[in-house]
Amino acid sequence: MKQLSRRADDYRLVRRDVVGRILKNRPDLLLIGGLGPASWDCTAAGDRDLNFMLWGAMGGAVPIGLGLALAQPDRPVMVITGDGEMMMGMGSLALVAMQQPRNLHIVVLDNERFEETGGQLTPTAGCTDLQLVATGCGIEQSATIRDEVQLQKLIGEMYVKPGPAFSVIKVRAENEPMVTAPKDGNELRIRFRRALLGVA
Ligand SMILES: Cc1ncc(C[n+]2csc(CCOP(=O)(O)OP(=O)(O)O)c2C)c(N)n1
């Protein structure tokens, strides 16, 4: 059996920088952030009305992103989440593959940890390969990004190539400061709907 290891301590890519670069100059994007640090990374890049950051619902980021992508097929939809959150909603990848939304890109910030709850190692620190899971579900466009060159290529292509796409980005395991979205879920829902549809 493959042992769990702390290799993410040495990964080069820094999650907040990665997310800031992915979201730069994309005011049109409908953005779903998975609970915890992934949502703080998104909010640190700018709190916008078209951000829908989850405060709970672990495992719910991709299902929400999928529903949104199907409801709004002409708008680009991005889900940014953590590996732990993704694993809790892993079955949703099969539905993404089945539905083939061309406007959906899923980004997993894989620090191989449950960082928010104390940095416990997740299965991706050992034998689990989320890209293979996505491919096995039938999402053909997938990647695992480990360095700057691969990251630049991904950012250059991610808004050009039709989805669905699934990108695992291996990021260094570290604690970034909390930058939180508004805490009231109803307020988040209302402002998102108003910005998207013009009605609450
Ligand atoms: C159903 C459920 N189980 C557990 C938790 C506790 N919890 C909150 S964040 C988190 C870890 C998330 O891990 P990951 O998605 O990998 O993000 P990271 O914190 O590593 O960036 C956990 C276990 C929760 N909120 N809901």
XYZ file of C-alpha atoms and ligand atoms in Angstrom:
226
model
C 0.000 0.000 0.000
C 1.210 3.475 -0.831
C 1.999 5.327 2.403
C 0.735 8.820 3.148
C 3.521 11.384 2.900
C 4.009 15.037 3.732
C 5.399 15.913 0.294
C 3.013 18.886 -0.096
C 5.163 20.716 2.472
C 7.616 21.202 -0.408
C 5.329 21.895 -3.357
C 6.206 25.113 -5.156
C 2.850 26.539 -6.157
C 1.224 28.859 -3.618
C -2.564 28.592 -3.564
C -3.430 32.250 -3.071
C -1.157 33.339 -5.884
C -2.539 30.600 -8.153
C -6.151 31.594 -7.490
C -5.410 35.309 -7.894
C -3.935 34.629 -11.312
C -6.783 32.362 -12.433
C -9.380 34.961 -11.469
C -7.564 38.034 -12.756
C -9.591 40.111 -15.229
C -12.572 37.746 -15.246
C -15.511 39.918 -14.107
C -17.902 37.747 -16.144
C -17.105 34.517 -14.316
C -19.718 32.787 -12.155
C -17.585 31.512 -9.304
C -18.364 28.833 -6.737
C -15.852 28.442 -3.897
C -15.689 25.279 -1.800
C -15.845 25.748 1.961
C -12.832 26.884 3.953
C -9.490 28.003 2.547
C -10.520 27.666 -1.130
C -13.259 30.235 -0.575
C -10.842 32.493 1.308
C -8.456 32.331 -1.652
C -11.293 33.326 -3.999
C -12.384 36.175 -1.726
C -8.799 37.402 -1.353
C -8.774 37.809 -5.142
C -11.804 40.108 -4.787
C -15.229 39.786 -3.213
C -17.715 40.093 -6.087
C -21.463 39.742 -6.389
C -20.945 36.811 -8.782
C -18.983 34.898 -6.139
C -20.938 32.221 -4.315
C -18.735 31.049 -1.496
C -19.834 28.057 0.547
C -19.747 28.230 4.323
C -20.658 24.580 4.710
C -22.200 21.981 2.396
C -18.923 20.102 2.139
C -19.059 18.176 -1.135
C -21.550 20.609 -2.623
C -19.309 22.854 -4.715
C -19.313 20.779 -7.919
C -23.038 19.908 -7.779
C -23.846 23.621 -7.390
C -21.429 24.546 -10.169
C -22.902 21.888 -12.438
C -26.446 23.107 -11.870
C -25.384 26.668 -12.521
C -23.501 25.729 -15.689
C -26.542 23.891 -17.035
C -28.877 26.758 -16.133
C -26.562 29.392 -17.619
C -24.955 27.677 -20.610
C -23.693 30.957 -22.093
C -21.810 32.041 -18.973
C -18.445 30.647 -17.897
C -18.691 28.836 -14.559
C -15.715 28.004 -12.375
C -15.609 25.859 -9.250
C -12.560 26.294 -7.049
C -12.348 23.885 -4.158
C -10.097 21.780 -1.951
C -9.205 18.107 -2.332
C -11.082 17.136 0.847
C -14.193 18.959 -0.290
C -13.906 17.397 -3.741
C -13.595 13.915 -2.318
C -16.774 14.362 -0.333
C -18.668 15.125 -3.545
C -16.747 12.849 -5.868
C -19.830 11.227 -7.408
C -20.766 14.580 -8.901
C -17.874 14.199 -11.356
C -19.724 11.341 -13.027
C -22.710 13.632 -13.509
C -20.488 16.374 -14.921
C -19.166 13.854 -17.446
C -22.663 12.708 -18.278
C -23.969 16.252 -18.787
C -20.839 17.599 -20.557
C -21.321 21.316 -19.728
C -19.011 23.179 -22.090
C -18.894 26.168 -19.744
C -17.711 24.433 -16.557
C -14.163 24.280 -15.265
C -13.382 22.625 -11.927
C -10.156 23.538 -10.149
C -9.046 21.505 -7.144
C -6.422 23.102 -4.925
C -4.774 19.899 -3.767
C -2.646 20.467 -0.684
C -3.132 16.818 0.323
C -4.530 18.036 3.638
C -7.726 18.941 5.455
C -6.046 22.231 6.212
C -8.927 23.978 7.902
C -9.426 21.277 10.509
C -5.796 20.950 11.497
C -3.845 19.756 8.482
C -4.704 16.059 8.612
C -3.407 14.195 5.543
C -6.024 13.302 2.923
C -5.945 10.267 0.620
C -4.308 12.373 -2.132
C -1.209 12.355 0.109
C -1.085 8.639 -0.649
C -2.802 6.578 -3.267
C -5.675 8.724 -4.538
C -5.278 10.547 -7.853
C -8.172 12.918 -8.451
C -7.305 13.463 -12.106
C -7.644 9.719 -12.676
C -10.975 9.775 -10.858
C -12.231 12.534 -13.171
C -10.908 10.745 -16.243
C -12.469 7.508 -15.067
C -15.785 9.306 -14.686
C -15.518 10.428 -18.293
C -14.196 14.005 -18.073
C -11.718 13.935 -20.919
C -10.104 17.307 -20.412
C -8.120 16.978 -17.219
C -4.701 17.858 -15.867
C -2.537 17.730 -12.795
C -0.498 20.898 -12.452
C 2.706 20.803 -10.442
C 4.862 23.685 -11.642
C 4.884 27.199 -13.037
C 5.177 26.166 -16.694
C 2.163 23.877 -16.455
C 0.235 26.552 -14.565
C 0.876 29.199 -17.203
C -0.287 26.819 -19.918
C -3.447 26.022 -17.960
C -4.293 29.684 -17.375
C -3.650 30.457 -21.036
C -6.070 27.745 -22.163
C -8.727 27.483 -19.501
C -10.993 30.238 -20.834
C -10.466 29.272 -24.457
C -11.013 25.527 -24.619
C -14.573 24.274 -24.162
C -15.248 22.223 -21.041
C -16.014 20.357 -19.046
C -12.523 20.536 -17.639
C -10.992 19.321 -14.409
C -7.668 20.593 -13.111
C -5.900 19.427 -9.999
C -3.334 21.966 -8.887
C -0.817 20.624 -6.391
C -0.237 23.465 -3.929
C 2.027 23.868 -0.950
C 0.478 22.942 2.380
C 0.393 26.181 4.299
C -1.996 28.388 6.202
C -2.954 31.640 4.508
C -4.853 34.322 6.464
C -8.653 34.063 6.405
C -10.322 36.479 3.977
C -13.999 35.782 4.280
C -17.032 36.494 2.132
C -20.224 37.802 3.797
C -21.375 35.153 6.270
C -25.099 35.314 5.609
C -25.973 32.653 3.046
C -29.223 34.356 2.110
C -27.405 37.620 1.448
C -24.955 35.742 -0.785
C -27.814 34.098 -2.664
C -29.695 37.369 -3.152
C -26.734 39.351 -4.390
C -25.656 36.557 -6.729
C -29.128 36.244 -8.262
C -29.468 40.013 -8.563
C -26.134 40.323 -10.356
C -26.896 37.389 -12.645
C -30.614 37.674 -13.291
C -31.522 41.176 -12.183
C -33.948 39.782 -9.583
C -33.512 38.352 -6.102
C -19.810 17.325 6.249
C -18.633 17.999 6.860
N -17.618 17.274 7.361
C -16.543 17.880 7.884
C -16.475 19.235 7.936
C -15.291 19.903 8.581
N -14.417 20.503 7.598
C -14.502 21.809 7.279
S -13.336 22.282 6.185
C -12.687 20.729 6.150
C -11.458 20.414 5.370
C -11.561 20.787 3.936
O -10.465 20.216 3.302
P -10.062 20.629 1.856
O -11.254 20.720 1.002
O -8.974 19.736 1.412
O -9.547 22.110 2.036
P -8.255 22.689 2.769
O -8.759 23.098 4.131
O -7.207 21.633 2.831
O -7.872 23.834 1.909
C -13.392 19.872 6.969
C -13.073 18.432 7.183
C -17.550 19.966 7.408
N -17.551 21.302 7.406
N -18.614 19.330 6.888
